[in-house]
Coordinates of N, CA and C in Angstrom, one line a residue:
X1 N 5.9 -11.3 -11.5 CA 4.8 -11.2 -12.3 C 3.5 -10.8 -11.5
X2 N 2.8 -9.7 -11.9 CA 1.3 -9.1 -11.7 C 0.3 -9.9 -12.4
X3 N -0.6 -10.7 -11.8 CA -1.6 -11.3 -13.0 C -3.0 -10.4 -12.1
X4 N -3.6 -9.9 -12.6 CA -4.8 -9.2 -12.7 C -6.0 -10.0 -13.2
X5 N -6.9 -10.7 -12.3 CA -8.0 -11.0 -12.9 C -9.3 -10.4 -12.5
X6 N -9.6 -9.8 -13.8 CA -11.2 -9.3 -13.6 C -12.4 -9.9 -14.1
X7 N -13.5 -8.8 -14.3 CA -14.5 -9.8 -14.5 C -16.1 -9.5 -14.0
X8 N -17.1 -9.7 -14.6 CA -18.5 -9.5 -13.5 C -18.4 -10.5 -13.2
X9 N -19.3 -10.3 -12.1 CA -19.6 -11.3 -11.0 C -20.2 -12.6 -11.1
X10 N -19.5 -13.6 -10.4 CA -19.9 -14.7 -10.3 C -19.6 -15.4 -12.0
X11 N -18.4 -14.6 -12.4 CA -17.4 -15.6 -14.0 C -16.5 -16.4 -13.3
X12 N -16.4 -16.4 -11.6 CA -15.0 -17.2 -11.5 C -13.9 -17.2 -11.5
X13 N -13.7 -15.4 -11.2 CA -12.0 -14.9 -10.9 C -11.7 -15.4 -9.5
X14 N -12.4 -15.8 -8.2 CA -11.7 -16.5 -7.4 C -11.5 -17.5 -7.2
X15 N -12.3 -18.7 -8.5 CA -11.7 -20.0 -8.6 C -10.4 -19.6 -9.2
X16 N -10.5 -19.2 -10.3 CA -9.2 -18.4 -11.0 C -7.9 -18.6 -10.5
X17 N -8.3 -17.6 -9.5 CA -6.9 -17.1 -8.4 C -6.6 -18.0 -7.2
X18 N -7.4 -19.1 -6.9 CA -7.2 -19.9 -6.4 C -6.0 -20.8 -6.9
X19 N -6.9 -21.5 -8.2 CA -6.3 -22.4 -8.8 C -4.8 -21.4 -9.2
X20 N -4.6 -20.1 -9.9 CA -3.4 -19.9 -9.9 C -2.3 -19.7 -8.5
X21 N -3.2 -20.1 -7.3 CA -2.2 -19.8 -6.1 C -1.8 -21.3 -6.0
X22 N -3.0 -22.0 -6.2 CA -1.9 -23.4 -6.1 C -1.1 -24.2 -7.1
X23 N -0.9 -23.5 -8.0 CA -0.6 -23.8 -9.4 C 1.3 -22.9 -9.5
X24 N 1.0 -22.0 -9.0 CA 2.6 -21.3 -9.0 C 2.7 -21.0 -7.6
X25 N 2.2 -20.4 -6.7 CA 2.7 -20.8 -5.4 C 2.5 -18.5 -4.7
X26 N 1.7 -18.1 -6.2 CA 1.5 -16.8 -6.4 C 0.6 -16.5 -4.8
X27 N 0.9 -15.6 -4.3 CA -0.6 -14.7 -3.1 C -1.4 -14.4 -3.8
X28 N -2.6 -14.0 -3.6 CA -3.5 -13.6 -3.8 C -4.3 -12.8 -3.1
X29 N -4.4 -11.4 -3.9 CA -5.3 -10.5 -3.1 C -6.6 -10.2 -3.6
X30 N -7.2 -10.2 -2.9 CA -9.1 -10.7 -2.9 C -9.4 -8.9 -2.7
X31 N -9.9 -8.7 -3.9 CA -10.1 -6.8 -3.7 C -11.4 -6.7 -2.8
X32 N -12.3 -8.1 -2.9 CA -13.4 -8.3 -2.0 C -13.0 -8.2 -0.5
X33 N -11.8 -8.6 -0.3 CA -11.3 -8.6 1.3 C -11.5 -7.5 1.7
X34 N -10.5 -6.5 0.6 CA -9.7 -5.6 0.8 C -11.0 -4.5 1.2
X35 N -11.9 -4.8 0.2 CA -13.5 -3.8 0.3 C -13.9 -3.8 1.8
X36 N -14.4 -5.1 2.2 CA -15.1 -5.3 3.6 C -14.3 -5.0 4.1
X37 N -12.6 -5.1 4.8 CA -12.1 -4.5 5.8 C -12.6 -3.3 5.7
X38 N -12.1 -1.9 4.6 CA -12.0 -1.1 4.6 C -14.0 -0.5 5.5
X39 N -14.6 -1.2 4.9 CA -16.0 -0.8 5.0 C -16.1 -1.3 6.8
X40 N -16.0 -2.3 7.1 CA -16.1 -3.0 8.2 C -15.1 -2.6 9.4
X41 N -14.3 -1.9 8.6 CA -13.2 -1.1 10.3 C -13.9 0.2 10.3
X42 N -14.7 0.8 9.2 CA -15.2 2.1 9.6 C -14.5 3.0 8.7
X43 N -13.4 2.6 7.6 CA -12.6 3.8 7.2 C -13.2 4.1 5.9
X44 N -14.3 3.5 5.9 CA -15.3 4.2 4.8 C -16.7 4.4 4.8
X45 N -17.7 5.3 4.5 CA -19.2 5.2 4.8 C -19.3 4.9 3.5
X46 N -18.5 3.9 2.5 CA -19.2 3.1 1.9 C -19.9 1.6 2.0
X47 N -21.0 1.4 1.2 CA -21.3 0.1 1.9 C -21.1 -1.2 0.4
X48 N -21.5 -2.1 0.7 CA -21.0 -3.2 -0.4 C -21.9 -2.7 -1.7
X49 N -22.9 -2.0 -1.8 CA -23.7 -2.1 -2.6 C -23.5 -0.8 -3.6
X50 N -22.0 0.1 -2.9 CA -21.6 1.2 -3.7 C -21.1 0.9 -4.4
X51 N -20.9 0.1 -5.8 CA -20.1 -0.4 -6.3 C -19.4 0.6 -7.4
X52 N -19.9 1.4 -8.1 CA -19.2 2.6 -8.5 C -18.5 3.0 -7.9
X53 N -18.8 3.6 -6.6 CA -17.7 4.5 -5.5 C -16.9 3.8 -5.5
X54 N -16.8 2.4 -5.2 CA -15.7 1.6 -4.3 C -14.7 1.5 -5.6
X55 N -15.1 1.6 -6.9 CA -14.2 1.7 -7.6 C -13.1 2.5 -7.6
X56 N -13.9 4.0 -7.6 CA -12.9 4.8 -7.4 C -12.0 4.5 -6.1
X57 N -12.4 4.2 -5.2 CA -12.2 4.5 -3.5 C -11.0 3.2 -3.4
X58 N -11.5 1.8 -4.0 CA -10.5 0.7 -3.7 C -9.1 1.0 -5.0
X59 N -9.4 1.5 -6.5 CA -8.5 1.4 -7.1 C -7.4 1.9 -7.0
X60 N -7.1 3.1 -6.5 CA -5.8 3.9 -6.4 C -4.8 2.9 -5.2
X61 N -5.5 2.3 -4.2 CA -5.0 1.3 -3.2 C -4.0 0.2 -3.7
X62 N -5.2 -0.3 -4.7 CA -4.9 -1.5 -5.2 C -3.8 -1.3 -6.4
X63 N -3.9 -0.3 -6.9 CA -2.8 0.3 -7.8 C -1.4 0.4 -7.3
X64 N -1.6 1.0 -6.2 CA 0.1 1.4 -5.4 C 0.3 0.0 -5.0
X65 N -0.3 -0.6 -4.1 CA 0.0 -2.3 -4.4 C 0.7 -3.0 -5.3
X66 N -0.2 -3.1 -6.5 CA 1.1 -3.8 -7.6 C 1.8 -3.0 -8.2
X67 N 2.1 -1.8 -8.0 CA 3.3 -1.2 -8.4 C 4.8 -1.3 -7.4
X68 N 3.9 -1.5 -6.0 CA 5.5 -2.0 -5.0 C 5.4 -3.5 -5.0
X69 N 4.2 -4.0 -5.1 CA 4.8 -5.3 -5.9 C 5.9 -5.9 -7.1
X70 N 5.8 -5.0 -7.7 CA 7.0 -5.2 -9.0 C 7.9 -4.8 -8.8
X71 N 7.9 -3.1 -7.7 CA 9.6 -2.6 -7.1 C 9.8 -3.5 -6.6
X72 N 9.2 -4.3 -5.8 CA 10.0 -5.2 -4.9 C 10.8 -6.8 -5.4
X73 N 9.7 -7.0 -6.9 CA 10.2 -7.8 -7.6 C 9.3 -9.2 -6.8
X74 N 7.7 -9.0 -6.6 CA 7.5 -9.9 -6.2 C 6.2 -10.5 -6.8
X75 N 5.8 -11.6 -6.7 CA 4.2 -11.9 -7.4 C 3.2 -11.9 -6.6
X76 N 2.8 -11.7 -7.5 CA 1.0 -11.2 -6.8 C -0.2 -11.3 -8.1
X77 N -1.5 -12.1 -7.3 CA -2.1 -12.3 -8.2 C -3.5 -11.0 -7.5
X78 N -4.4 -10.1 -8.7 CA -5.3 -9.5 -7.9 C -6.1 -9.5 -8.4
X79 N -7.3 -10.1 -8.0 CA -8.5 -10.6 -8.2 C -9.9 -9.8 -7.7
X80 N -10.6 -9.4 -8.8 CA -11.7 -9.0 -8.1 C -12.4 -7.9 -9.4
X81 N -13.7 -7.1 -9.1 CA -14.6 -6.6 -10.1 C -14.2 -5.0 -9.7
X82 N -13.3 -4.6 -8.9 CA -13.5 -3.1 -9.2 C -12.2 -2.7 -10.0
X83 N -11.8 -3.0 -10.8 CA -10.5 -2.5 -11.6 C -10.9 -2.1 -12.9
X84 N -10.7 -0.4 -13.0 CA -11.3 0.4 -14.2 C -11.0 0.1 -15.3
X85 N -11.9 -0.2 -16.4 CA -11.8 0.1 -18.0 C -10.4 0.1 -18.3
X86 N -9.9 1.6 -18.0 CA -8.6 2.1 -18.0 C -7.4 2.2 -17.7
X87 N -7.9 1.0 -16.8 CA -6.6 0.6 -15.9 C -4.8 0.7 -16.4
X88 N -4.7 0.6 -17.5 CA -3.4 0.6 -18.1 C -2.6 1.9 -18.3
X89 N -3.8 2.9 -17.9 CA -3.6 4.4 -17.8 C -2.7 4.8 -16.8
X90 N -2.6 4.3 -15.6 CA -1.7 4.5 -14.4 C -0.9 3.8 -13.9
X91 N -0.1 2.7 -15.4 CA 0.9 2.6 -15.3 C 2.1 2.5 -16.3
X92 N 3.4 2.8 -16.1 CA 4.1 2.8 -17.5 C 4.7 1.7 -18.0
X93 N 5.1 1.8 -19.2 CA 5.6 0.3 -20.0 C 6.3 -0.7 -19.1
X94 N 7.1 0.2 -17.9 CA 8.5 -0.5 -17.5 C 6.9 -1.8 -16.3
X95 N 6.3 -0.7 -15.7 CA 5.4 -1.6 -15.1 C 4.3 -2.9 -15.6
X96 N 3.7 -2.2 -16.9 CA 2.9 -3.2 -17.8 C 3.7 -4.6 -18.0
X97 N 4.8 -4.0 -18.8 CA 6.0 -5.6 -19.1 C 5.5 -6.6 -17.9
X98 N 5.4 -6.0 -17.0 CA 5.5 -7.4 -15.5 C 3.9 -8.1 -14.9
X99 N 3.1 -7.0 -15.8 CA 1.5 -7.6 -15.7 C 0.9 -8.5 -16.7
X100 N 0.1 -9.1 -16.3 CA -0.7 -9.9 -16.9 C -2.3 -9.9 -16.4
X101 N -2.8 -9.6 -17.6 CA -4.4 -8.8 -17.7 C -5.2 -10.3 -17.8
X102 N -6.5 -10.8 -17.1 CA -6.8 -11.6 -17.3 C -8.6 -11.0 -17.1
X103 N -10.0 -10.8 -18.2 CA -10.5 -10.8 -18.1 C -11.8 -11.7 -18.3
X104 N -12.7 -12.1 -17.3 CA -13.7 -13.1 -17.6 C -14.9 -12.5 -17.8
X105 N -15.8 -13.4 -18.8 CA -16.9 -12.9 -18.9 C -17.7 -14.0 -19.9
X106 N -19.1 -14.2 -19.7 CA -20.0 -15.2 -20.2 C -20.8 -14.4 -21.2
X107 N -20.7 -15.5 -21.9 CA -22.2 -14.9 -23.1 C -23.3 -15.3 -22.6
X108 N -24.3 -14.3 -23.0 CA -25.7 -14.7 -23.6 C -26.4 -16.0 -23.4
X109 N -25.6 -16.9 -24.1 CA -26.0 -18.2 -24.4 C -25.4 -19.1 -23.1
X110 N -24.2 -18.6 -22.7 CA -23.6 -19.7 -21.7 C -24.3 -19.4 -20.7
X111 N -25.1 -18.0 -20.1 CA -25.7 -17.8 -19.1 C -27.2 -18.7 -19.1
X112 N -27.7 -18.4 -20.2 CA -29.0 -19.0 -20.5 C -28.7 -20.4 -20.4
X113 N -28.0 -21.2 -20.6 CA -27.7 -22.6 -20.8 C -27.5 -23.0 -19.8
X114 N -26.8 -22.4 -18.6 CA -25.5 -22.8 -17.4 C -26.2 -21.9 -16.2
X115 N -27.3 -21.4 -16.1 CA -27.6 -20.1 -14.6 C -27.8 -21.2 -13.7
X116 N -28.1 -22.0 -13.6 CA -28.4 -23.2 -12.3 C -26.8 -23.0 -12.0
X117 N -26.1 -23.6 -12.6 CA -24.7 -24.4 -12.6 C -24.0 -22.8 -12.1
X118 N -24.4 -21.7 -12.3 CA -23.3 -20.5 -12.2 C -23.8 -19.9 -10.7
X119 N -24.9 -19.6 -10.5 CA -25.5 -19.8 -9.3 C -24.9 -20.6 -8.3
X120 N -25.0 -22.0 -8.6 CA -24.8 -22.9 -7.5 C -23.4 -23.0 -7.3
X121 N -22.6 -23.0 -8.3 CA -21.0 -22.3 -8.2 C -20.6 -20.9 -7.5
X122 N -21.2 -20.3 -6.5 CA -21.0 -18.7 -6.6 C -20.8 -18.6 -5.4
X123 N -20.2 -19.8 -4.6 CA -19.9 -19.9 -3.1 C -18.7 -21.2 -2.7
X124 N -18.2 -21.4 -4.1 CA -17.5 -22.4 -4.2 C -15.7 -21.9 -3.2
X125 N -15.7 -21.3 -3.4 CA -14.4 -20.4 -2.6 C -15.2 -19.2 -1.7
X126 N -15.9 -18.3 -1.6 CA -16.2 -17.5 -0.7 C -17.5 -17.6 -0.3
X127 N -18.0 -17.6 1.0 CA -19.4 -18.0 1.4 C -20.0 -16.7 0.6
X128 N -20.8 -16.8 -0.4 CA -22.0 -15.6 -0.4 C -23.7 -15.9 0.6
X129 N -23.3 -14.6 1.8 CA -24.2 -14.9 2.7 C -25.5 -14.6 2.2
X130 N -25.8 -14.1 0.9 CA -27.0 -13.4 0.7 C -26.5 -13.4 -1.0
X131 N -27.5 -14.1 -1.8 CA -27.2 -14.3 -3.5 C -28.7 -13.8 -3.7
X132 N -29.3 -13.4 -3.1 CA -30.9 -13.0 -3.6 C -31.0 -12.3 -4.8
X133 N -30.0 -11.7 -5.6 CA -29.7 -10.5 -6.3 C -29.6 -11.2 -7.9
X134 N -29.0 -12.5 -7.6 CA -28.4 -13.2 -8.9 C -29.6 -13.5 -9.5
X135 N -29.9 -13.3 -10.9 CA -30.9 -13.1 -11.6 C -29.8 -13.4 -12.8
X136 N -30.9 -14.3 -13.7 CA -30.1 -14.1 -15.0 C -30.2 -13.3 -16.0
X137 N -31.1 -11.7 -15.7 CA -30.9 -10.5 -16.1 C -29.5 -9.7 -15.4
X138 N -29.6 -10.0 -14.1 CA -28.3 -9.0 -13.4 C -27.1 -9.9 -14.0
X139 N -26.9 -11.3 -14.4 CA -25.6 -11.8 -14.9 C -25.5 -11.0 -15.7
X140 N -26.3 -11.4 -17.1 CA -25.9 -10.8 -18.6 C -25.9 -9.1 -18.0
X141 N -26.3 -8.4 -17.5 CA -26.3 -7.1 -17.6 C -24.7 -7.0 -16.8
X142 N -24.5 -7.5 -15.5 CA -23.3 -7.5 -15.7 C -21.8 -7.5 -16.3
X143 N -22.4 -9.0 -17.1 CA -21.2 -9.6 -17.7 C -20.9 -8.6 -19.6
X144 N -22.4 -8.0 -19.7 CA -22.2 -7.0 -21.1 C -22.0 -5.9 -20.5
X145 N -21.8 -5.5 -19.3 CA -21.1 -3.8 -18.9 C -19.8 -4.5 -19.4
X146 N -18.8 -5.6 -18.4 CA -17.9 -5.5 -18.6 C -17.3 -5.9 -20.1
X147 N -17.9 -6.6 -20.5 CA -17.7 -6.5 -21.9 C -17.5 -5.6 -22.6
X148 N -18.3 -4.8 -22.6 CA -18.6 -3.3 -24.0 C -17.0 -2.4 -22.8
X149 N -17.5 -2.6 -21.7 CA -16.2 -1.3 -21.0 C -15.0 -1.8 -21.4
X150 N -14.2 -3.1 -21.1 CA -12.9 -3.2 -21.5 C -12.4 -3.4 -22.7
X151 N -13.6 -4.1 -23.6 CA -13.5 -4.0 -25.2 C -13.1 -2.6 -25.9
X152 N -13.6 -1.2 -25.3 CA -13.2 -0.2 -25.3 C -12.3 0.4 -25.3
X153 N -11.6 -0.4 -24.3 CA -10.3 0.2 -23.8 C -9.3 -0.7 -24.9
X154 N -9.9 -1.7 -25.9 CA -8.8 -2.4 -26.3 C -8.4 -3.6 -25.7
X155 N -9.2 -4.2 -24.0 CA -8.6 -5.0 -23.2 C -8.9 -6.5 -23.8
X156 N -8.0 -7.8 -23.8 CA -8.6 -8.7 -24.5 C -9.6 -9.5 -23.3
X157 N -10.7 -10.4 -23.8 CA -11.8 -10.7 -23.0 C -11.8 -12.2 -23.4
X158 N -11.3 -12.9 -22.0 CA -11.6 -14.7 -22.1 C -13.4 -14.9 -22.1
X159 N -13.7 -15.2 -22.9 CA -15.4 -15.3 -23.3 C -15.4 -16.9 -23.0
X160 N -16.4 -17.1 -21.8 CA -16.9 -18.1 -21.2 C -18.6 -18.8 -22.4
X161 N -18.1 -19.5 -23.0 CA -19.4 -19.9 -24.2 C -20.2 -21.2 -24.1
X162 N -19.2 -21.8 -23.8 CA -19.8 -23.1 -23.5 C -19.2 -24.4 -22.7
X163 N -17.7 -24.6 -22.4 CA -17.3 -25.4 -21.2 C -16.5 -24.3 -20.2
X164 N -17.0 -24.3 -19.3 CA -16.3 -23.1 -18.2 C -14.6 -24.0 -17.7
X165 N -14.9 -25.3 -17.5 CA -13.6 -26.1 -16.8 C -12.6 -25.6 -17.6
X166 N -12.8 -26.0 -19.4 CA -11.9 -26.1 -20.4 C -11.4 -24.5 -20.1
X167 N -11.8 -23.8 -20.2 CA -11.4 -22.4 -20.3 C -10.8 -22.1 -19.4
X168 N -10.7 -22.4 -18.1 CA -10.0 -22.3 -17.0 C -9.1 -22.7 -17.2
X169 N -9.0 -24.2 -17.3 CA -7.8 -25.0 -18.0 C -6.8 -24.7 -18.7
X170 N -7.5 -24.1 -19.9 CA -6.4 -23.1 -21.1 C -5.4 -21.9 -20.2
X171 N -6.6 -21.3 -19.7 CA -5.5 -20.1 -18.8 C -5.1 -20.9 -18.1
X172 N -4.7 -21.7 -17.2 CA -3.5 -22.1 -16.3 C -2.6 -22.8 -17.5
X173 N -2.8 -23.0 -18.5 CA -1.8 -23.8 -19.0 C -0.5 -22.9 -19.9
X174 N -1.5 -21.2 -20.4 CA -1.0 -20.2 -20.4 C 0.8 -20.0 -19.8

């Protein structure tokens, strides 16, 4: 099994994939890793803040990944914010059967209610050396791109409203 979790930033796909690594015993690949090597060995003049580009640039990677993932018949969980809209586009049924789509995202209200709490959560698994950015305009603006983009596509969307634990909870119990 493929479990795919997406999401804007700072919803808590790497507590996520944490908790699902210690929960089934799944790996986990951090598309954040997979970014900064790529950027940090030099095999890209992109930098962290290309986040469009890296879409294009990290997805087709991360795509052949869980595709010899499933030839090989193995689990893998992949975690992270650059996985397109349309993701279900480049691959076929025989491969979909073996994934599981997991997307996060907060409302409006949960952000306004919870920005202290989401903030100060946003280094609970990975150090963020520099959060200057997080604004509770850049949340909602991120968390309604991803919204309206995967809604589009049909994708279903775990909506974070008002207990973040409980919802987490639900999906591992999934």
């Amino acid at each position: 099994m493929i479990v795919i979790i997406s999401g804007a930033s700072h919803t808590g796909k790497t507590v996520l994939a944490q908790r699902m690594l210690e929960k089934y015993k799944y790996p986990y690949l951090s598309i954040d890793h997979l970014k900064m090597g790529l950027i940090r060995s030099g095999n890209t003049d992109l930098t962290p803040e290309d986040d469009d580009e890296l879409e294009g640039y990290l997805w087709p990677i991360v795509r052949e990944m869980i595709k010899t993932a499933i030839e090989n018949k193995q689990n893998l969980i992949v975690e992270g914010c650059y996985i397109p809209y349309d993701w279900r586009r480049d691959f076929t049924d025989e491969y979909l059967s073996e994934i599981k789509f997991i997307c996060l995202a907060m409302t409006n209200e949960y952000i306004d209610a919870h920005f202290s709490d989401i903030k100060g959560h946003g280094s609970d698994i990975e150090n963020r050396l520099d959060d200057s950015d997080c604004t509770v305009e850049w949340i909602k603006e991120g968390n309604r791109k991803v919204i309206d983009g995967f809604r589009s596509m049909g994708e279903p969307i775990t909506l974070i409203n008002d207990d973040y634990v409980k919802v987490i909870s639900e999906i591992l119990r999934e």
